[in-house]
JSON list of C-alpha atoms in Angstrom, two decimals:
[
{"chain": "K", "resi": 19, "resn": "MET", "atom": "CA", "xyz": [43.10, -40.10, -42.60]},
{"chain": "K", "resi": 20, "resn": "ALA", "atom": "CA", "xyz": [41.64, -38.00, -45.63]},
{"chain": "K", "resi": 21, "resn": "LYS", "atom": "CA", "xyz": [39.36, -40.03, -47.84]},
{"chain": "K", "resi": 22, "resn": "GLY", "atom": "CA", "xyz": [40.00, -39.31, -51.71]},
{"chain": "K", "resi": 23, "resn": "HIS", "atom": "CA", "xyz": [42.48, -38.68, -54.05]},
{"chain": "K", "resi": 24, "resn": "ARG", "atom": "CA", "xyz": [44.74, -35.55, -53.43]},
{"chain": "K", "resi": 25, "resn": "SER", "atom": "CA", "xyz": [43.07, -33.34, -56.04]},
{"chain": "K", "resi": 26, "resn": "GLN", "atom": "CA", "xyz": [39.78, -34.13, -54.86]},
{"chain": "K", "resi": 27, "resn": "ILE", "atom": "CA", "xyz": [40.38, -33.21, -51.50]},
{"chain": "K", "resi": 28, "resn": "LYS", "atom": "CA", "xyz": [41.96, -30.00, -52.65]},
{"chain": "K", "resi": 29, "resn": "ARG", "atom": "CA", "xyz": [39.11, -29.00, -54.79]},
{"chain": "K", "resi": 30, "resn": "GLU", "atom": "CA", "xyz": [36.68, -29.15, -51.78]},
{"chain": "K", "resi": 31, "resn": "ARG", "atom": "CA", "xyz": [38.91, -27.41, -49.51]},
{"chain": "K", "resi": 32, "resn": "ASN", "atom": "CA", "xyz": [39.45, -24.65, -52.22]},
{"chain": "K", "resi": 33, "resn": "SER", "atom": "CA", "xyz": [35.27, -24.78, -52.91]},
{"chain": "K", "resi": 34, "resn": "ASN", "atom": "CA", "xyz": [34.63, -22.95, -49.29]},
{"chain": "K", "resi": 35, "resn": "LYS", "atom": "CA", "xyz": [36.25, -19.84, -50.77]},
{"chain": "K", "resi": 36, "resn": "ASP", "atom": "CA", "xyz": [35.43, -16.53, -48.66]},
{"chain": "K", "resi": 37, "resn": "THR", "atom": "CA", "xyz": [33.13, -14.28, -50.98]},
{"chain": "K", "resi": 38, "resn": "ARG", "atom": "CA", "xyz": [33.29, -11.54, -48.79]},
{"chain": "K", "resi": 39, "resn": "PRO", "atom": "CA", "xyz": [34.59, -8.24, -50.14]},
{"chain": "K", "resi": 40, "resn": "SER", "atom": "CA", "xyz": [38.59, -7.74, -48.19]},
{"chain": "K", "resi": 41, "resn": "ALA", "atom": "CA", "xyz": [41.57, -5.93, -49.03]},
{"chain": "K", "resi": 42, "resn": "LYS", "atom": "CA", "xyz": [44.96, -6.79, -48.17]},
{"chain": "K", "resi": 43, "resn": "LEU", "atom": "CA", "xyz": [48.19, -4.82, -47.35]},
{"chain": "K", "resi": 44, "resn": "THR", "atom": "CA", "xyz": [51.50, -6.72, -47.26]},
{"chain": "K", "resi": 45, "resn": "TYR", "atom": "CA", "xyz": [54.56, -5.59, -46.01]},
{"chain": "K", "resi": 46, "resn": "ALA", "atom": "CA", "xyz": [53.34, -2.21, -44.46]},
{"chain": "K", "resi": 47, "resn": "ARG", "atom": "CA", "xyz": [56.10, -0.35, -42.72]},
{"chain": "K", "resi": 48, "resn": "ILE", "atom": "CA", "xyz": [53.90, 0.12, -39.54]},
{"chain": "K", "resi": 49, "resn": "PRO", "atom": "CA", "xyz": [54.31, -2.01, -36.38]},
{"chain": "K", "resi": 50, "resn": "VAL", "atom": "CA", "xyz": [51.26, -4.56, -35.60]},
{"chain": "K", "resi": 51, "resn": "GLN", "atom": "CA", "xyz": [50.77, -2.74, -32.37]},
{"chain": "K", "resi": 52, "resn": "LYS", "atom": "CA", "xyz": [50.24, 0.67, -33.59]},
{"chain": "K", "resi": 53, "resn": "ALA", "atom": "CA", "xyz": [48.23, -0.34, -36.59]},
{"chain": "K", "resi": 54, "resn": "CYS", "atom": "CA", "xyz": [46.06, -2.24, -33.87]},
{"chain": "K", "resi": 55, "resn": "PHE", "atom": "CA", "xyz": [45.38, 0.80, -32.15]},
{"chain": "K", "resi": 56, "resn": "VAL", "atom": "CA", "xyz": [43.35, 2.56, -35.52]},
{"chain": "K", "resi": 57, "resn": "LEU", "atom": "CA", "xyz": [42.18, -0.65, -36.40]},
{"chain": "K", "resi": 58, "resn": "ASP", "atom": "CA", "xyz": [40.23, -1.29, -33.38]},
{"chain": "K", "resi": 59, "resn": "ALA", "atom": "CA", "xyz": [38.90, 2.16, -33.74]},
{"chain": "K", "resi": 60, "resn": "ILE", "atom": "CA", "xyz": [36.93, 1.14, -37.01]},
{"chain": "K", "resi": 61, "resn": "ARG", "atom": "CA", "xyz": [35.94, -2.53, -36.41]},
{"chain": "K", "resi": 62, "resn": "GLY", "atom": "CA", "xyz": [32.24, -3.08, -36.59]},
{"chain": "K", "resi": 63, "resn": "LYS", "atom": "CA", "xyz": [31.49, 0.34, -37.76]},
{"chain": "K", "resi": 64, "resn": "ASP", "atom": "CA", "xyz": [29.97, 1.20, -41.28]},
{"chain": "K", "resi": 65, "resn": "VAL", "atom": "CA", "xyz": [31.92, 2.60, -44.08]},
{"chain": "K", "resi": 66, "resn": "THR", "atom": "CA", "xyz": [31.00, 6.28, -43.82]},
{"chain": "K", "resi": 67, "resn": "ALA", "atom": "CA", "xyz": [31.82, 6.39, -39.98]},
{"chain": "K", "resi": 68, "resn": "ALA", "atom": "CA", "xyz": [35.08, 4.58, -40.83]},
{"chain": "K", "resi": 69, "resn": "GLU", "atom": "CA", "xyz": [36.35, 6.61, -43.19]},
{"chain": "K", "resi": 70, "resn": "ALA", "atom": "CA", "xyz": [35.39, 9.69, -41.11]},
{"chain": "K", "resi": 71, "resn": "ILE", "atom": "CA", "xyz": [37.41, 8.40, -38.15]},
{"chain": "K", "resi": 72, "resn": "LEU", "atom": "CA", "xyz": [40.63, 7.63, -40.21]},
{"chain": "K", "resi": 73, "resn": "THR", "atom": "CA", "xyz": [40.45, 10.81, -41.84]},
{"chain": "K", "resi": 74, "resn": "TYR", "atom": "CA", "xyz": [40.41, 12.88, -38.46]},
{"chain": "K", "resi": 75, "resn": "ASN", "atom": "CA", "xyz": [42.94, 9.99, -36.53]},
{"chain": "K", "resi": 76, "resn": "PRO", "atom": "CA", "xyz": [46.17, 11.91, -35.98]},
{"chain": "K", "resi": 77, "resn": "ARG", "atom": "CA", "xyz": [48.19, 8.53, -35.92]},
{"chain": "K", "resi": 78, "resn": "TYR", "atom": "CA", "xyz": [50.33, 7.73, -38.89]},
{"chain": "K", "resi": 79, "resn": "ALA", "atom": "CA", "xyz": [48.85, 4.41, -39.55]},
{"chain": "K", "resi": 80, "resn": "SER", "atom": "CA", "xyz": [45.40, 6.04, -40.40]},
{"chain": "K", "resi": 81, "resn": "THR", "atom": "CA", "xyz": [46.15, 7.36, -43.47]},
{"chain": "K", "resi": 82, "resn": "THR", "atom": "CA", "xyz": [47.40, 3.98, -44.79]},
{"chain": "K", "resi": 83, "resn": "ILE", "atom": "CA", "xyz": [44.75, 2.14, -43.89]},
{"chain": "K", "resi": 84, "resn": "ASN", "atom": "CA", "xyz": [42.03, 4.73, -45.17]},
{"chain": "K", "resi": 85, "resn": "LYS", "atom": "CA", "xyz": [43.42, 3.87, -48.58]},
{"chain": "K", "resi": 86, "resn": "LEU", "atom": "CA", "xyz": [43.07, 0.10, -47.74]},
{"chain": "K", "resi": 87, "resn": "LEU", "atom": "CA", "xyz": [39.64, 0.84, -46.39]},
{"chain": "K", "resi": 88, "resn": "LYS", "atom": "CA", "xyz": [38.67, 2.59, -49.99]},
{"chain": "K", "resi": 89, "resn": "SER", "atom": "CA", "xyz": [40.16, -0.23, -51.97]},
{"chain": "K", "resi": 90, "resn": "ALA", "atom": "CA", "xyz": [38.50, -2.75, -49.88]},
{"chain": "K", "resi": 91, "resn": "VAL", "atom": "CA", "xyz": [34.81, -0.81, -50.67]},
{"chain": "K", "resi": 92, "resn": "ALA", "atom": "CA", "xyz": [35.87, -0.62, -54.44]},
{"chain": "K", "resi": 93, "resn": "ASN", "atom": "CA", "xyz": [36.45, -4.16, -54.85]},
{"chain": "K", "resi": 94, "resn": "ALA", "atom": "CA", "xyz": [32.90, -4.47, -52.85]},
{"chain": "K", "resi": 95, "resn": "GLU", "atom": "CA", "xyz": [31.54, -2.19, -55.43]},
{"chain": "K", "resi": 96, "resn": "ASN", "atom": "CA", "xyz": [33.14, -3.48, -58.59]},
{"chain": "K", "resi": 97, "resn": "ASN", "atom": "CA", "xyz": [33.83, -7.20, -58.14]},
{"chain": "K", "resi": 98, "resn": "ASN", "atom": "CA", "xyz": [30.39, -8.07, -55.89]},
{"chain": "K", "resi": 99, "resn": "GLY", "atom": "CA", "xyz": [28.27, -5.41, -57.33]},
{"chain": "K", "resi": 100, "resn": "LEU", "atom": "CA", "xyz": [27.28, -4.21, -53.53]},
{"chain": "K", "resi": 101, "resn": "ASP", "atom": "CA", "xyz": [25.83, -0.99, -52.27]},
{"chain": "K", "resi": 102, "resn": "ARG", "atom": "CA", "xyz": [28.25, 1.44, -50.61]},
{"chain": "K", "resi": 103, "resn": "SER", "atom": "CA", "xyz": [25.75, 2.12, -47.80]},
{"chain": "K", "resi": 104, "resn": "ASN", "atom": "CA", "xyz": [25.04, -1.19, -46.87]},
{"chain": "K", "resi": 105, "resn": "LEU", "atom": "CA", "xyz": [28.70, -2.07, -46.12]},
{"chain": "K", "resi": 106, "resn": "TYR", "atom": "CA", "xyz": [30.35, -2.39, -42.70]},
{"chain": "K", "resi": 107, "resn": "VAL", "atom": "CA", "xyz": [33.81, -3.31, -41.53]},
{"chain": "K", "resi": 108, "resn": "GLU", "atom": "CA", "xyz": [33.13, -6.86, -40.40]},
{"chain": "K", "resi": 109, "resn": "GLU", "atom": "CA", "xyz": [36.82, -7.84, -39.69]},
{"chain": "K", "resi": 110, "resn": "CYS", "atom": "CA", "xyz": [40.01, -6.13, -39.65]},
{"chain": "K", "resi": 111, "resn": "TYR", "atom": "CA", "xyz": [43.38, -7.32, -38.14]},
{"chain": "K", "resi": 112, "resn": "ALA", "atom": "CA", "xyz": [46.92, -6.95, -38.46]},
{"chain": "K", "resi": 113, "resn": "SER", "atom": "CA", "xyz": [49.75, -9.79, -38.49]},
{"chain": "K", "resi": 114, "resn": "ASN", "atom": "CA", "xyz": [53.24, -9.87, -38.04]},
{"chain": "K", "resi": 115, "resn": "GLY", "atom": "CA", "xyz": [55.70, -9.53, -41.34]},
{"chain": "K", "resi": 116, "resn": "PRO", "atom": "CA", "xyz": [59.21, -9.68, -41.78]},
{"chain": "K", "resi": 117, "resn": "ILE", "atom": "CA", "xyz": [61.40, -7.48, -39.72]},
{"chain": "K", "resi": 118, "resn": "ILE", "atom": "CA", "xyz": [63.97, -5.33, -41.03]},
{"chain": "K", "resi": 119, "resn": "LYS", "atom": "CA", "xyz": [67.30, -5.82, -39.02]},
{"chain": "K", "resi": 120, "resn": "ARG", "atom": "CA", "xyz": [69.60, -2.84, -39.00]},
{"chain": "K", "resi": 121, "resn": "ILE", "atom": "CA", "xyz": [72.79, -2.34, -36.88]},
{"chain": "K", "resi": 122, "resn": "ARG", "atom": "CA", "xyz": [73.43, 0.92, -34.57]},
{"chain": "K", "resi": 123, "resn": "PRO", "atom": "CA", "xyz": [77.05, 1.57, -33.58]},
{"chain": "K", "resi": 124, "resn": "ARG", "atom": "CA", "xyz": [77.71, 2.47, -30.08]},
{"chain": "K", "resi": 125, "resn": "ALA", "atom": "CA", "xyz": [80.73, 2.90, -27.83]},
{"chain": "K", "resi": 126, "resn": "GLN", "atom": "CA", "xyz": [83.60, 0.58, -27.39]},
{"chain": "K", "resi": 127, "resn": "GLY", "atom": "CA", "xyz": [82.95, -1.19, -31.02]},
{"chain": "K", "resi": 128, "resn": "ARG", "atom": "CA", "xyz": [79.75, -2.44, -29.57]},
{"chain": "K", "resi": 129, "resn": "ALA", "atom": "CA", "xyz": [76.63, -2.69, -31.96]},
{"chain": "K", "resi": 130, "resn": "TYR", "atom": "CA", "xyz": [73.03, -2.65, -31.27]},
{"chain": "K", "resi": 131, "resn": "ARG", "atom": "CA", "xyz": [70.23, -4.26, -33.22]},
{"chain": "K", "resi": 132, "resn": "ILE", "atom": "CA", "xyz": [67.37, -1.83, -34.62]},
{"chain": "K", "resi": 133, "resn": "GLU", "atom": "CA", "xyz": [64.25, -3.95, -35.49]},
{"chain": "K", "resi": 134, "resn": "LYS", "atom": "CA", "xyz": [61.82, -2.04, -38.28]},
{"chain": "K", "resi": 135, "resn": "ARG", "atom": "CA", "xyz": [58.98, -4.23, -37.82]},
{"chain": "K", "resi": 136, "resn": "LEU", "atom": "CA", "xyz": [56.28, -4.93, -40.96]},
{"chain": "K", "resi": 137, "resn": "SER", "atom": "CA", "xyz": [52.71, -5.98, -40.83]},
{"chain": "K", "resi": 138, "resn": "ASN", "atom": "CA", "xyz": [50.35, -7.48, -42.97]},
{"chain": "K", "resi": 139, "resn": "ILE", "atom": "CA", "xyz": [46.91, -5.76, -42.78]},
{"chain": "K", "resi": 140, "resn": "THR", "atom": "CA", "xyz": [43.74, -6.95, -43.82]},
{"chain": "K", "resi": 141, "resn": "ILE", "atom": "CA", "xyz": [40.28, -5.48, -44.11]},
{"chain": "K", "resi": 142, "resn": "VAL", "atom": "CA", "xyz": [37.08, -7.50, -44.67]},
{"chain": "K", "resi": 143, "resn": "LEU", "atom": "CA", "xyz": [33.87, -6.11, -45.34]},
{"chain": "K", "resi": 144, "resn": "ASN", "atom": "CA", "xyz": [30.29, -7.23, -45.50]},
{"chain": "K", "resi": 145, "resn": "GLU", "atom": "CA", "xyz": [26.80, -5.82, -46.04]},
{"chain": "K", "resi": 146, "resn": "LYS", "atom": "CA", "xyz": [24.08, -5.30, -43.19]}
]
């Protein structure tokens, strides 16, 4: 059982905020599996190498993730005052978002379900 008043417990829990610069994209129209192919390519790389990889990657998700990476870099420069040349991609992951369900008419009055999967993509940077 936790000790202390509820507001005190919440204050302690919120004091452990993550100060690393990050950017999050919610409800991206990209399935998690397809986004992870691109995210695996940039994980652990420095920012300039990651942008080069995303620029020349032929996958559809790479353009969206490139925008998200530029947003995370801008957050690091403007909010945290970090130098761009020292940044690298520490974490990047995609989690399941809601699923848009559609119906596809088939023969003899049947209907098949089409699931359009969405994802939440997060990129966390850090200094070397």
